[in-house]
Every structure is written in structure tokens, then in C-alpha cells.
Amino acid sequence: MDLENQKRVLALAEQHGKENIVVLLGGADPEASGMIAETVIAGDPAFAGALTGVQLGLTTYHVLEPEIKQEIDPAVYEKNISMMEMVLPVDEIVREVSTMRKTLQS
Amino acid sequence: MADTLPVVTACSYALFHAPFFTVAHGTTPASERTANPESEFLKALPRSLRSFAQVCAYPPHQAFIGNVSPKSLPQRPWHTVPGTAAQGGAGAFGRILPESMLYALMKLSDSFDLVMLETGFRDEAVKLLRADDSCAGADLTKLKDSFDAAALEKEIACGALPLVRDGKILGCVKSAHPTDINLSAHTMLENLASKATAVYALRRLFTDGAIDPKSIDYIIETSEEACGDMNQRGGGNFAKSIGELCGCANATGSDVRSFCAGPAHGLLHGASMVQAGAVRRVVVVAGGTTAKLAMNAKKHIEKGFPVLEDCMGSFALLIDGDATQGLLVRNDVVGMHKIGTGSSPQAVMQDLVADPLGRAGLRFSDIDCYAPELQNPEITEAAGAGNVTLSNMKMIAAMAVMQKEIVRGDMDSFIAAHGLTGWAPTQGHIPSGVPAVGWFLQWAREGTFRRGLLIGKGSLFLGRMTNLFDGVSLLLEAWKRGDVKKGAGTPAAAKAGIAPATTGALRIGLTLPGSESGTEELLKGAADAARLDSLLQPVLFGEGSTDAQKAQRDMERALSTGDIAGAVTFHYPFAIGVATVGHLKAPGNGRDLFIATTTGSSSADRVEALVRNAIAGAAVAKSCGIASPTIGLLNLDGAARAHQVLRELRGRGYALNLAPSLRGDALLRGNDIIAGAVDVVVCDSLTGNAMIKLLSTFSTAGRIEVSGDGYGPGIGDGAPAVGIISRASSATVVASALLFMAHVMRGGVYALYKEEIHSANAADLPALLAGLHEKTAREPAAALPGAAGPAKKVVHHEIEGIDVMEIDTAVKLLLSHGIYCEPAMGCTGPIVLVAPEDAAAAEKALTAERFLS
């Protein structure tokens, strides 16, 4: 996960409280999405960024996950995301992110 | 000036194999040297470099220089493909060159004695430049100085950066200022390398295209580098510095930047300048980048690949306002990612693909080839960035699904038919659409290419000035000047009623007398049309006159001489056999809806007319870019029989896309028209006429026509290129009618109609229609005028009120009375045209036989 973004996530969590933050991912790659989820939940696995050793345990979803989709106005979703739903490996992305959430988040 | 069309006529590409720069100046290895100088990656890097022969043999490189079509690239992996003796560094539109040539060109490009060459290599460099035909005439006195090894080492010890081959120092690049980082040795090396690679591409363009450098008016440089000093870091100007070395004595120029989208912006700028008439010939050029060399080498080496990012790329292309053929840059339908669009991929693709296609009246499948980011997937996939070109094509296909042009299951076949595999080196701006131009030009020359969409995208957020994304798309069309010159019409073709497909400037006539809305309304419509389409030149007939017929006769004369390519008028009688196809946007879905037909009559026989109207409608829809229009018949008298004939015609090989109603019935109902259930609604002219009036005046309570494109062009054998509006048409409809007329003329509507009729005739249309006549057992239409009877004369007097079914019999009657006449269809119904002196006798005879009441 981008080092600068790790800093920003850490700062936001400290400012607003971990329980008040939901991380919403929009990346195209399943593996990278899973890795970012892992970073904001359990810490930077690459031991490179500000989240190294920091277990924020942030609630994390990908925008393609059904829990998020049902929260979005269908017209807005249709206009902004439906095209990418056809293009991206949705099942793999959902599996990666939800697995991280289920296995790492206490 | 408005006649000048921006046409890309030539392009060139160059790849410089730069193994030393790859190791020394790629940002990835350079960053690694700072952070982790002993890393395994840095140790492995020199071992993983390719030889020049391997670089030449690499299939995507051969595609880049024009030797291997991107459609014929072998299966991957490509980096294991062995080279053959035949695969050299010379291609149909490019060259692959070694690093020593790059060093030689950097010295040639050096205006401030910053590049020092070792004496032995200086001699080699002179030989290399002399041996390359594109460098003929270059000022080689710039290489007159040379230095010994000790002098070079002294400079390098003071901060100069070495130029190395096989471990031997061949020269160095010095800094241009003691403290200014913008003029440091590193920046100067980067900028000189970029300039040198651009100089070569531009010289190659001039040499291979036999283009006089002095004929160039403007140079637009579109690389990703910045030249300037501490007071203006990216002030420029690469463009003129490149032109100076290429003999462009009469040119000026400037740099255009937008990250990877720079070349697409440059092409848009250049094409717009040519079209505006500011300049005639523009070159768009870009050199390569040293920073992106070995950018993903870590991943490549991890996967056992050689370092695939070991070449700098460059290109140059010519936009020629005096071209006779090439790729027309359709500046009227540019796709632009707007600031307010946001950065969601879907919104970006809407701006860059769906919107411009919509404005051009094209479907996704009308684009032969999409050229989005054309990165070599072997490089990007191994680096974890996926197949960039394929990802873009998937998004385009998904957009086509959303627009209901294809079904989801057809996405892969759509991508296979309309996409390409990427082949360009990952030099940022270099793969951003432009590598396709060479192939588009070649395929256009071969006649296998009509239009392509070039898409350039840029990641603006990298500069930390904005989170925005960027992109520009340009529609490029195979174009030949053909018969359309300097706004003149098509003399011979117009007489025959056949206009060639063209995208050139068009003079379209408009008659003024007789409008219920007033001349001002017509003039406003003409002005609006000219404003909306800079290539459309309205030509007015009957200004200051009230004689509508004289205006129409003048208009006809201008059509016959080719002074105008088409015309728009109202209350105009067409010969039987000609009917107009109207166009509007379907209220239900905003899609193009063609009404075939709306005035005139394609046949005196009702069923035959419906059949012929379907064919005419198909031709007009195709001229508007709809490759396979869906056609539906409105449920009217005779429609079922006509549908049967059309089905038989289709069964005998005439390609006709008959479509059902929304409910699935064979024939359409009124609501299908509103819904836009099909592309072409087939009906008789009187019904079509009513439909146009109903739809165009709905919002004005029937007072004035304010929507739609009028009643459309007359279609039929020998039809004049005349489009119809009504006396109640508003300025908006007048403008739309002129634009529509220009659009169908550019689409080659009359040639398309001829093709359609030819295909239909080949599928036994005459026999099917003859069978129709036998069954309906109507009055035979044998004694048409011209076969015998009174001598032909000019007929202008209109006799109205005769039933369409009786028109042939009425004509026969008058001929038997020795009165020359012609049947025709006016806007309000069938008419018989007679000479003014025969009018009284003709009306008397027709009344006596009860043709008239």
C-alpha cells in the first residue's frame, strides 16, 4: 500500500477514532485489494509504511462488495460502477477483501 | 480558410536501445542505488540486459517500426522469440537504433558544448551519422571537437555523467550551471536524450515521407520532459530546438504537456490550428524518456525475464492541410475528459468514447479499431499492472453493453474484432494511442480501414497538483480529397445523383422565399448550421425575392453544375420514384430514428412504395454510420404484404435487419415510434409526413416545427441531392436539416442507396415486385410519359387533388389528350405537372373523367 496513504489513514484514525472509520477500496486488482485491506486491518505486511506494526483493525470493504452496493443509490451505482462490474474480476476481489476482513478483524 | 482539413499523412517511429542508460538513469535502478546499493536487483540488472540483436528481433518492436502488424503478433512469450536475419532495425515506418547512435545524436543536438566525445568514438559517431540517410545535411561540424580519456575523466570527477558502451567511456555530459538543479548534468542528459531521439524521428519523417522541412509551419513537442532553468523549470521550448536541427527554417513551435496524454493533446492542438487556417503543416513530435527505462525491471528479473524496458521511444507525425489523402482528424467530435467528470473509469470512458461516438452518430461497432493505451502487455503484466490495452478494451466493450449495442456475451468477440494487442514500450506518452497512427495509415492505404479512435490518457495526480485524471480521444477517418475541393460540389456525381462518401467541406444550398416563419428564421438556421459545422457552407437562393420556384430552379442549376453538393428547400415536387427519409431523435430513448418516408413517393403502388422505402431508409441510416440498421414497418395498409416481400428479399440474400415491435409483433405500432424501438420506421409518405409534423410541433401546440431534422433527403433512382423542410420549420429545424443533409452527403448516401438497390435487385427485387402487381391487379403503369405521345416540355404548373392510386391513369389520360405531363409527389399529396399553357385544358380533362372533383 502506498506509503503516503498509510500516513493519511493513520492520521485519520487518530483524529476521528478507529471505530468511526470505514475504509472503502476501489482498486482493480484482487491481490492488491487484499493487501491494502490487510494493511489497514493488521498492519503493513511489507514493513515499509506508517502502518508497520500498527493494528488499526479498520472496517474495510471493496466498493464491489454486496454490503456496500446495497447502500448506494442504484442510479449512482449504475452511472459510476456498473461498467467496471463487467470488466473486473468481482468474485476474486470480493473473496480477497472479505477473507481479510473475516480472518484478521477481531 | 475553412476548407483546410487536418489530415495526418505521414508518421515515423524510432526505438533507441539504451542498455547503459537503462542501468544508469532509469529511476528504478537509480533509486535502488541510493536506498540499497548492494541489492541483488542491482547485481542482476547488468546480467539481464538484452543485446541489440535481441531488441531488434523482439516482435512488439517490429510492430512499432511497421514490420509486423499488431494483428499478426505471435503468441506470447515474445522475449523468447529468436531473431532472424531478416529482422533488422529498419521498418516500414520506423527504425531501431543502437545506443552509440543515441550518443552521436545527443552530440548533434548539443548547442552548448555540454556533450564531450572521446576522439575514437567521435570518429565513429560521424560515420554513424553519415551512414544514416535521415541525417543527410546535418551539421556535422558540431562533432569537430573531441577529447582524450584523461579530459573526460577529469570532467566526470567534477560531476559530468559518462556515456558508456561495454564498460568503455565514450564521452560525457556536463552540467550547464554550477548550482541550478534544472541545468544539472543529470537534467541535461535527460533532456538531450529526449531531444536527440525526437530529432531522429522528425528527420526520419522528412526523409521517408519526402517532406520538405522548410514547408513545416509549426512544431508541437509532446514529450514528458521539462526544459528550463531555476526561474522557469518547465519553460520550454523543445519544439524549436528540435526543428532547428531538422531544417525547419520556416517553422515556429511550442511544447504541449499532459503526462501520457501529451501526444493526443498535441494532435488535437495541431489539427485545430490547421483547420482554423492559422497554419498549413504541423508536425507533432516527442522524444523518449530515460527515467522510465527499467521502471519495472525488478519484477521482470524476479520472473526470469530480461529487462524489457531498455529502449527509448520517439515519434513524429505530419498534419497536412494540403493533403489529398490520409487520416482526417475529426475535430468536430473530440472526446475530452472534463474537469467535472470525476475520475471513475466509467465516467472517463463515457467522456472519451461514448460521448464522441454519440456526437458523430456512430455506434461502438462502427469503429474499426480502438487504440487506447497500447502498452506491451508482456511488460505490464509481469509488473503486476495487467494488460492495459485489454483492460481499456474491456471497458469500451462494457460501455457498448451499457448502451445496449452488444450483449454481454459478445464482449470478447467485440474486443477481438475491434481491439488490438498492445506493442509499445512503456515510455509513458509513447504508448498513449499514437503508435496506432502508422498502422491506421497503412490499413487506410490498403483499403481495410475506415475509422479508428485514438485515446490518450494521463495520470495528472502524479504531479501532486490535482487528483484529476486526463484523457483525450480523437476519431481518425480514412480520407481522400476525392471530388470535393474548395467547397465546390460534385459536378458529375451530382448529375447522376451519386455523391461519393466524403468528409470534406460542403456547400449546401437553402432556398429562402415562401417560409411561413419568415426569412429571418431561415437565415438564423443557416447561420447556426455554419457555426455548428465549420465545414458546412450554406448557400442561399432567392434572397430578397418572393419567387420560390425561381429560387428552386437556381438551386437545381447549382446542383447540376456542382456549385453546391446538396440543398435544403421546401414545397418541392420530386418525380415519382423519389421519396424523402426524415430523421429525428426518438422521444423515448434519444436514439437516431429515421422515418422512411416523409414526402414524395417511391412508387405509385402502395406496397411497392413501402418496400422501396425500407431500402431507402436503410441507405440513409447507413450513411449516418449505422452499419446494420434495424428496420420496422408501421402497421398500415399494405404493410403486412410489404413485410412479406422484404422477408423474401432477405431470404434471397439481401441483407436487411428486420426488427419486431417492442411487443414482439412483426409490425410496429405508434408507441414503437415514440419508444425508438427500431432505427428505421417504414411507412408511406403521407403517414411519415404526419408523423414528422406531429413530433416536431408537439411542444409548440402545432404552431411551428422546433425539433427533428425536417423531412430528409430525397432518395430514389436519379434523385437530386435535395432535402426537405416545411414552411413551418423553425430556425432550429432549418439548421438541423442543413446539418443532416451535410451528414448524409458525407456518408455517401447516394452511393449507398445505389449499392442497396443493386443488392436488392440481385436478390430478385424486380421479380418480387412484379408478382406484387399481378396479385393486386391494379391499373398497369405501362404508358408513362416519354414512351410516346406529346413532345416533352418544361412543366411547372401543379395540379393537385388526384388520388395517389389514380395518378398513372390520370397521366395516361392527359397524354391521350396530347397534353404533356409528369406525375410527381408534392408535400401534401400526389400532383401532375403540366406546362402553364396546358393547365386549363388538363384540369378540364381530368375533371371530366372525375379525377378531379
CSV table of C-alpha atoms in Angstrom, one decimal, chain B residues 12-401:
chain,number,residue,atom,x,y,z
B,12,SER,CA,7.7,7.8,-38.1
B,13,TYR,CA,8.8,6.0,-35.0
B,14,ALA,CA,12.2,5.3,-33.5
B,15,LEU,CA,13.4,3.0,-30.8
B,16,PHE,CA,16.9,3.5,-29.3
B,17,HIS,CA,18.3,0.5,-27.5
B,18,ALA,CA,19.9,2.1,-24.4
B,19,PRO,CA,21.4,-0.5,-22.1
B,20,PHE,CA,23.8,1.8,-20.4
B,21,PHE,CA,21.1,4.5,-19.7
B,22,THR,CA,18.8,1.7,-18.5
B,23,VAL,CA,21.2,0.8,-15.7
B,24,ALA,CA,22.5,4.3,-15.0
B,25,HIS,CA,19.5,6.6,-15.5
B,26,GLY,CA,16.3,4.6,-15.1
B,27,THR,CA,14.7,5.9,-11.9
B,28,THR,CA,14.1,2.4,-10.5
B,29,PRO,CA,17.8,1.4,-10.5
B,30,ALA,CA,18.8,4.9,-9.6
B,31,SER,CA,16.5,4.9,-6.5
B,32,GLU,CA,17.7,1.5,-5.6
B,33,ARG,CA,21.4,2.6,-5.8
B,34,THR,CA,20.5,5.3,-3.2
B,35,ALA,CA,18.4,3.2,-0.9
B,36,ASN,CA,20.1,-0.2,-1.2
B,37,PRO,CA,23.4,-0.1,-3.2
B,38,GLU,CA,24.2,-3.7,-2.5
B,39,SER,CA,20.9,-5.1,-3.6
B,40,GLU,CA,20.5,-8.3,-5.5
B,41,PHE,CA,18.5,-6.4,-8.1
B,42,LEU,CA,21.3,-4.1,-8.9
B,43,LYS,CA,23.7,-7.1,-9.2
B,44,ALA,CA,21.3,-8.9,-11.5
B,45,LEU,CA,20.4,-5.9,-13.6
B,46,PRO,CA,23.5,-5.9,-16.0
B,47,ARG,CA,23.2,-9.6,-16.5
B,48,SER,CA,19.6,-9.3,-17.5
B,49,LEU,CA,20.1,-6.8,-20.4
B,50,ARG,CA,19.4,-7.7,-24.0
B,51,SER,CA,21.6,-7.5,-26.9
B,52,PHE,CA,20.8,-5.1,-29.8
B,53,ALA,CA,20.0,-8.2,-32.0
B,54,GLN,CA,17.5,-9.4,-29.4
B,55,VAL,CA,16.0,-6.0,-29.2
B,56,CYS,CA,15.5,-5.9,-33.0
B,57,ALA,CA,14.0,-9.4,-33.0
B,58,TYR,CA,11.5,-8.6,-30.3
B,59,PRO,CA,8.1,-8.9,-32.0
B,60,PRO,CA,6.5,-5.8,-30.4
B,61,HIS,CA,9.4,-3.7,-31.5
B,62,GLN,CA,8.9,-5.0,-35.1
B,63,ALA,CA,5.3,-3.9,-34.8
B,64,PHE,CA,6.4,-0.5,-33.5
B,65,ILE,CA,8.5,0.2,-36.6
B,66,GLY,CA,6.0,-1.2,-39.1
B,67,ASN,CA,7.3,-4.7,-39.9
B,68,VAL,CA,4.8,-6.9,-38.1
B,69,SER,CA,1.2,-6.0,-37.9
B,70,PRO,CA,-0.1,-5.8,-34.4
B,71,LYS,CA,-2.9,-8.0,-35.6
B,72,SER,CA,-0.3,-10.7,-36.5
B,73,LEU,CA,1.9,-10.7,-33.4
B,74,PRO,CA,2.8,-14.2,-32.4
B,75,GLN,CA,1.6,-15.9,-29.2
B,76,ARG,CA,3.5,-14.8,-26.1
B,77,PRO,CA,6.0,-15.1,-24.6
B,78,TRP,CA,7.7,-12.7,-27.0
B,79,HIS,CA,11.0,-12.2,-25.3
B,80,THR,CA,12.0,-15.8,-26.1
B,81,VAL,CA,11.3,-15.4,-29.8
B,82,PRO,CA,14.6,-15.9,-31.6
B,83,GLY,CA,15.7,-13.3,-34.0
B,84,THR,CA,16.1,-14.0,-37.7
B,85,ALA,CA,18.5,-12.5,-40.1
B,86,ALA,CA,15.6,-10.7,-41.9
B,87,GLN,CA,14.6,-8.8,-38.7
B,88,GLY,CA,16.7,-5.8,-38.7
B,89,GLY,CA,16.3,-2.4,-37.3
B,90,ALA,CA,14.6,-0.9,-40.4
B,91,GLY,CA,10.8,-0.9,-40.7
B,92,ALA,CA,8.1,0.4,-42.9
B,93,PHE,CA,7.7,3.5,-40.7
B,94,GLY,CA,10.5,3.4,-38.2
B,95,ARG,CA,14.0,2.3,-37.1
B,96,ILE,CA,15.6,0.6,-34.2
B,97,LEU,CA,19.0,2.1,-33.4
B,98,PRO,CA,21.9,1.3,-31.0
B,99,GLU,CA,22.9,3.4,-28.0
B,100,SER,CA,26.0,4.6,-29.9
B,101,MET,CA,23.7,6.3,-32.4
B,102,LEU,CA,21.9,7.9,-29.5
B,103,TYR,CA,25.2,9.3,-28.2
B,104,ALA,CA,26.0,10.6,-31.6
B,105,LEU,CA,22.7,12.3,-31.9
B,106,MET,CA,23.0,13.8,-28.4
B,107,LYS,CA,26.2,15.4,-29.5
B,108,LEU,CA,24.5,16.6,-32.7
B,109,SER,CA,21.7,18.0,-30.5
B,110,ASP,CA,24.1,19.8,-28.2
B,111,SER,CA,24.1,23.6,-28.6
B,112,PHE,CA,26.1,24.5,-25.5
B,113,ASP,CA,29.2,22.2,-25.7
B,114,LEU,CA,27.8,20.1,-22.9
B,115,VAL,CA,28.5,16.7,-24.6
B,116,MET,CA,32.1,15.7,-24.9
B,117,LEU,CA,33.0,12.7,-27.1
B,118,GLU,CA,36.2,10.7,-26.9
B,119,THR,CA,38.2,11.0,-30.1
B,120,GLY,CA,37.9,7.5,-31.3
B,121,PHE,CA,34.2,7.5,-30.7
B,122,ARG,CA,33.8,10.9,-32.2
B,123,ASP,CA,35.1,9.4,-35.5
B,124,GLU,CA,32.6,6.5,-35.1
B,125,ALA,CA,29.8,8.9,-34.4
B,126,VAL,CA,30.5,10.9,-37.5
B,127,LYS,CA,30.5,7.7,-39.6
B,128,LEU,CA,27.2,6.6,-38.0
B,129,LEU,CA,25.5,9.9,-38.8
B,130,ARG,CA,26.9,10.0,-42.3
B,131,ALA,CA,25.7,6.4,-42.9
B,132,ASP,CA,22.1,7.2,-41.9
B,133,ASP,CA,20.1,8.7,-44.8
B,134,SER,CA,17.9,10.7,-42.4
B,135,CYS,CA,20.9,12.6,-41.2
B,136,ALA,CA,21.9,13.8,-44.6
B,137,GLY,CA,22.6,17.5,-44.5
B,138,ALA,CA,23.0,17.6,-40.7
B,139,ASP,CA,25.7,20.0,-39.4
B,140,LEU,CA,28.4,17.5,-38.5
B,141,THR,CA,30.8,20.3,-37.6
B,142,LYS,CA,29.2,20.1,-34.2
B,143,LEU,CA,31.3,17.0,-33.8
B,144,LYS,CA,34.6,18.7,-34.7
B,145,ASP,CA,35.9,18.7,-31.1
B,146,SER,CA,37.0,15.5,-29.4
B,147,PHE,CA,38.7,14.7,-26.1
B,148,ASP,CA,41.1,12.1,-24.7
B,149,ALA,CA,40.2,9.8,-21.9
B,150,ALA,CA,42.0,11.9,-19.3
B,151,ALA,CA,40.0,15.0,-20.2
B,152,LEU,CA,36.8,13.0,-19.9
B,153,GLU,CA,37.7,11.5,-16.6
B,154,LYS,CA,38.5,14.9,-15.2
B,155,GLU,CA,35.1,16.2,-16.2
B,156,ILE,CA,33.4,13.1,-14.8
B,157,ALA,CA,35.3,13.6,-11.5
B,158,CYS,CA,33.7,17.1,-11.4
B,159,GLY,CA,30.2,15.8,-11.9
B,160,ALA,CA,29.8,15.2,-15.6
B,161,LEU,CA,27.9,12.0,-16.4
B,162,PRO,CA,29.6,9.4,-18.5
B,163,LEU,CA,28.4,7.9,-21.8
B,164,VAL,CA,29.4,4.3,-21.7
B,165,ARG,CA,29.4,1.3,-24.1
B,166,ASP,CA,30.6,-2.2,-22.9
B,167,GLY,CA,32.3,-0.6,-19.9
B,168,LYS,CA,34.3,1.9,-22.0
B,169,ILE,CA,33.7,5.6,-21.6
B,170,LEU,CA,32.8,7.1,-24.9
B,171,GLY,CA,32.0,10.6,-23.7
B,172,CYS,CA,30.2,12.5,-21.0
B,173,VAL,CA,27.5,15.2,-20.4
B,174,LYS,CA,28.4,18.2,-18.3
B,175,SER,CA,26.2,20.3,-16.2
B,176,ALA,CA,25.2,23.6,-17.7
B,177,HIS,CA,25.2,25.6,-14.4
B,178,PRO,CA,27.2,25.3,-11.2
B,179,THR,CA,24.2,25.3,-8.9
B,180,ASP,CA,20.9,25.2,-10.8
B,181,ILE,CA,19.5,21.7,-10.5
B,182,ASN,CA,17.4,22.3,-13.6
B,183,LEU,CA,20.6,22.6,-15.6
B,184,SER,CA,22.5,19.8,-13.8
B,185,ALA,CA,24.3,17.1,-15.7
B,186,HIS,CA,21.5,14.7,-15.0
B,187,THR,CA,18.8,17.0,-16.3
B,188,MET,CA,20.8,18.0,-19.3
B,189,LEU,CA,21.5,14.3,-20.1
B,190,GLU,CA,17.8,13.5,-19.8
B,191,ASN,CA,16.7,16.5,-21.9
B,192,LEU,CA,19.4,16.0,-24.6
B,193,ALA,CA,18.5,12.3,-24.9
B,194,SER,CA,14.8,13.3,-25.3
B,195,LYS,CA,15.7,16.0,-27.9
B,196,ALA,CA,18.1,13.6,-29.8
B,197,THR,CA,15.5,10.8,-30.1
B,198,ALA,CA,12.9,13.4,-31.3
B,199,VAL,CA,15.3,14.9,-33.8
B,200,TYR,CA,15.8,11.4,-35.3
B,201,ALA,CA,12.1,10.7,-35.5
B,202,LEU,CA,11.5,14.0,-37.2
B,203,ARG,CA,14.3,13.6,-39.6
B,204,ARG,CA,13.1,10.1,-40.4
B,205,LEU,CA,9.6,11.5,-41.1
B,206,PHE,CA,11.0,14.0,-43.6
B,207,THR,CA,13.3,11.5,-45.3
B,208,ASP,CA,10.9,8.7,-45.6
B,209,GLY,CA,7.9,10.9,-46.5
B,210,ALA,CA,10.0,13.1,-48.9
B,211,ILE,CA,8.7,16.1,-47.0
B,212,ASP,CA,10.5,19.4,-47.3
B,213,PRO,CA,11.4,20.5,-43.7
B,214,LYS,CA,11.0,24.1,-44.9
B,215,SER,CA,7.3,23.5,-45.6
B,216,ILE,CA,6.6,23.0,-41.9
B,217,ASP,CA,4.8,25.9,-40.3
B,218,TYR,CA,4.6,24.7,-36.7
B,219,ILE,CA,6.1,22.1,-34.4
B,220,ILE,CA,4.4,20.7,-31.3
B,221,GLU,CA,6.6,18.8,-29.0
B,222,THR,CA,4.8,16.4,-26.6
B,223,SER,CA,7.3,14.5,-24.5
B,224,GLU,CA,7.3,14.2,-20.7
B,225,GLU,CA,10.5,16.2,-20.0
B,226,ALA,CA,10.8,19.8,-18.8
B,227,CYS,CA,13.5,22.1,-20.0
B,228,GLY,CA,14.1,25.4,-18.4
B,229,ASP,CA,16.2,26.9,-15.6
B,230,MET,CA,15.5,27.6,-11.9
B,231,ASN,CA,13.4,30.6,-12.9
B,232,GLN,CA,11.1,28.7,-15.2
B,233,ARG,CA,11.6,25.0,-14.7
B,234,GLY,CA,9.4,23.7,-17.4
B,235,GLY,CA,9.5,26.9,-19.6
B,236,GLY,CA,10.4,25.0,-22.8
B,237,ASN,CA,11.0,25.0,-25.7
B,238,PHE,CA,11.9,21.6,-27.0
B,239,ALA,CA,9.9,22.1,-30.2
B,240,LYS,CA,12.0,24.8,-31.8
B,241,SER,CA,15.3,23.2,-30.7
B,242,ILE,CA,14.2,20.0,-32.5
B,243,GLY,CA,13.1,21.9,-35.6
B,244,GLU,CA,16.3,23.8,-35.7
B,245,LEU,CA,18.2,20.5,-36.1
B,246,CYS,CA,15.8,19.2,-38.8
B,247,GLY,CA,15.9,22.1,-41.2
B,248,CYS,CA,12.5,23.6,-40.3
B,249,ALA,CA,13.7,27.1,-41.1
B,250,ASN,CA,10.1,28.4,-41.6
B,251,ALA,CA,8.5,26.9,-38.5
B,252,THR,CA,7.9,28.0,-35.0
B,253,GLY,CA,6.7,25.7,-32.3
B,254,SER,CA,5.9,25.1,-28.7
B,255,ASP,CA,5.6,22.2,-26.2
B,256,VAL,CA,2.4,20.6,-25.0
B,257,ARG,CA,2.3,18.7,-21.8
B,258,SER,CA,-0.3,16.4,-20.2
B,259,PHE,CA,1.6,13.5,-18.8
B,260,CYS,CA,1.0,10.5,-21.1
B,261,ALA,CA,-1.9,12.2,-22.9
B,262,GLY,CA,0.6,14.8,-24.2
B,263,PRO,CA,0.7,13.4,-27.8
B,264,ALA,CA,-3.1,13.2,-28.0
B,265,HIS,CA,-3.4,16.8,-26.9
B,266,GLY,CA,-0.7,17.8,-29.3
B,267,LEU,CA,-2.5,16.1,-32.2
B,268,LEU,CA,-5.7,18.0,-31.2
B,269,HIS,CA,-3.9,21.3,-31.0
B,270,GLY,CA,-2.1,20.8,-34.3
B,271,ALA,CA,-5.2,19.6,-36.1
B,272,SER,CA,-7.2,22.5,-34.7
B,273,MET,CA,-4.6,25.0,-35.9
B,274,VAL,CA,-4.6,23.6,-39.4
B,275,GLN,CA,-8.4,23.6,-39.5
B,276,ALA,CA,-8.5,27.1,-38.2
B,277,GLY,CA,-6.3,28.1,-41.1
B,278,ALA,CA,-3.6,29.5,-38.9
B,279,VAL,CA,-1.0,27.2,-40.4
B,280,ARG,CA,-1.0,24.6,-43.2
B,281,ARG,CA,1.5,22.0,-42.0
B,282,VAL,CA,2.2,21.0,-38.4
B,283,VAL,CA,4.4,18.2,-37.0
B,284,VAL,CA,3.7,16.7,-33.7
B,285,VAL,CA,6.8,15.1,-32.2
B,286,ALA,CA,8.1,13.6,-29.0
B,287,GLY,CA,11.4,12.2,-27.8
B,288,GLY,CA,11.8,9.4,-25.3
B,289,THR,CA,12.4,9.3,-21.6
B,290,THR,CA,15.4,7.9,-19.8
B,291,ALA,CA,13.6,7.9,-16.4
B,292,LYS,CA,11.2,5.1,-17.4
B,293,LEU,CA,14.0,2.8,-18.6
B,294,ALA,CA,14.0,-0.4,-16.3
B,295,MET,CA,10.9,1.0,-14.5
B,296,ASN,CA,9.6,-2.5,-13.8
B,297,ALA,CA,12.9,-4.3,-14.1
B,298,LYS,CA,12.7,-5.7,-10.5
B,299,LYS,CA,9.6,-7.6,-11.4
B,300,HIS,CA,10.9,-8.7,-14.7
B,301,ILE,CA,14.1,-10.0,-13.3
B,302,GLU,CA,12.2,-11.8,-10.5
B,303,LYS,CA,10.1,-13.6,-13.1
B,304,GLY,CA,13.2,-14.6,-15.1
B,305,PHE,CA,12.5,-12.1,-17.9
B,306,PRO,CA,15.3,-9.9,-19.4
B,307,VAL,CA,15.0,-6.2,-18.8
B,308,LEU,CA,12.3,-5.4,-21.3
B,309,GLU,CA,12.3,-1.7,-20.7
B,310,ASP,CA,15.6,-1.0,-22.4
B,311,CYS,CA,14.6,1.3,-25.2
B,312,MET,CA,13.7,4.9,-25.6
B,313,GLY,CA,10.9,5.6,-28.0
B,314,SER,CA,10.1,8.6,-30.1
B,315,PHE,CA,7.7,9.5,-32.9
B,316,ALA,CA,6.8,12.3,-35.3
B,317,LEU,CA,3.7,12.8,-37.4
B,318,LEU,CA,2.6,15.3,-40.0
B,319,ILE,CA,-0.7,17.1,-40.1
B,320,ASP,CA,-1.1,18.4,-43.6
B,321,GLY,CA,-3.7,21.0,-44.6
B,322,ASP,CA,-2.9,20.4,-48.3
B,323,ALA,CA,-3.3,16.6,-48.1
B,324,THR,CA,-5.0,14.7,-50.8
B,325,GLN,CA,-5.4,11.6,-48.6
B,326,GLY,CA,-4.6,10.3,-45.2
B,327,LEU,CA,-6.3,10.2,-41.8
B,328,LEU,CA,-8.8,13.0,-41.2
B,329,VAL,CA,-8.7,14.2,-37.6
B,330,ARG,CA,-12.4,14.7,-36.8
B,331,ASN,CA,-12.1,17.8,-34.6
B,332,ASP,CA,-15.8,18.2,-34.5
B,333,VAL,CA,-16.2,15.1,-32.3
B,334,VAL,CA,-13.2,15.2,-29.9
B,335,GLY,CA,-13.6,13.2,-26.7
B,336,MET,CA,-12.4,15.1,-23.7
B,337,HIS,CA,-12.2,14.1,-20.1
B,338,LYS,CA,-13.7,17.1,-18.4
B,339,ILE,CA,-12.7,18.6,-15.0
B,340,GLY,CA,-16.2,18.0,-13.7
B,341,THR,CA,-16.4,14.4,-14.9
B,342,GLY,CA,-14.5,12.9,-12.0
B,343,SER,CA,-12.1,10.0,-12.2
B,344,SER,CA,-14.3,6.9,-12.1
B,345,PRO,CA,-13.3,4.7,-15.1
B,346,GLN,CA,-16.8,4.6,-16.2
B,347,ALA,CA,-17.1,8.4,-16.3
B,348,VAL,CA,-13.8,8.7,-18.1
B,349,MET,CA,-14.9,6.2,-20.8
B,350,GLN,CA,-18.2,8.0,-21.2
B,351,ASP,CA,-16.3,11.2,-22.0
B,352,LEU,CA,-13.7,9.6,-24.1
B,353,VAL,CA,-15.6,7.0,-26.1
B,354,ALA,CA,-19.4,7.1,-25.7
B,355,ASP,CA,-19.9,10.8,-25.9
B,356,PRO,CA,-17.8,11.5,-29.1
B,357,LEU,CA,-19.3,8.4,-30.8
B,358,GLY,CA,-22.8,9.7,-29.9
B,359,ARG,CA,-22.0,13.1,-31.3
B,360,ALA,CA,-20.6,11.6,-34.5
B,361,GLY,CA,-23.7,9.4,-34.9
B,362,LEU,CA,-21.6,6.3,-34.7
B,363,ARG,CA,-22.1,3.1,-32.9
B,364,PHE,CA,-19.3,1.3,-31.0
B,365,SER,CA,-19.0,-1.2,-33.7
B,366,ASP,CA,-18.6,1.5,-36.4
B,367,ILE,CA,-15.0,2.0,-35.1
B,368,ASP,CA,-12.8,-0.5,-36.9
B,369,CYS,CA,-10.1,-0.2,-34.4
B,370,TYR,CA,-9.8,1.3,-30.9
B,371,ALA,CA,-6.3,2.5,-30.0
B,372,PRO,CA,-6.3,3.2,-26.3
B,373,GLU,CA,-3.1,2.8,-24.2
B,374,LEU,CA,-1.0,0.5,-26.3
B,375,GLN,CA,1.5,-0.7,-23.7
B,376,ASN,CA,3.2,-4.0,-24.5
B,377,PRO,CA,1.3,-6.4,-22.1
B,378,GLU,CA,4.4,-8.6,-21.7
B,379,ILE,CA,6.0,-5.7,-19.8
B,380,THR,CA,2.9,-4.6,-17.8
B,381,GLU,CA,1.5,-8.0,-16.9
B,382,ALA,CA,4.8,-9.1,-15.4
B,383,ALA,CA,5.0,-5.9,-13.5
B,384,GLY,CA,1.6,-6.5,-11.9
B,385,ALA,CA,-0.2,-3.8,-13.9
B,386,GLY,CA,-2.2,-6.2,-16.0
B,387,ASN,CA,-2.9,-6.0,-19.7
B,388,VAL,CA,-3.5,-2.2,-20.1
B,389,THR,CA,-4.8,-2.3,-23.7
B,390,LEU,CA,-7.1,-5.2,-22.9
B,391,SER,CA,-8.4,-3.5,-19.8
B,392,ASN,CA,-9.3,-0.5,-21.8
B,393,MET,CA,-10.9,-2.6,-24.5
B,394,LYS,CA,-13.0,-4.4,-21.8
B,395,MET,CA,-14.2,-1.1,-20.6
B,396,ILE,CA,-15.1,0.0,-24.1
B,397,ALA,CA,-17.0,-3.2,-24.7
B,398,ALA,CA,-18.7,-2.9,-21.3
B,399,MET,CA,-19.8,0.6,-22.3
B,400,ALA,CA,-21.2,-0.8,-25.5
B,401,VAL,CA,-23.2,-3.3,-23.4
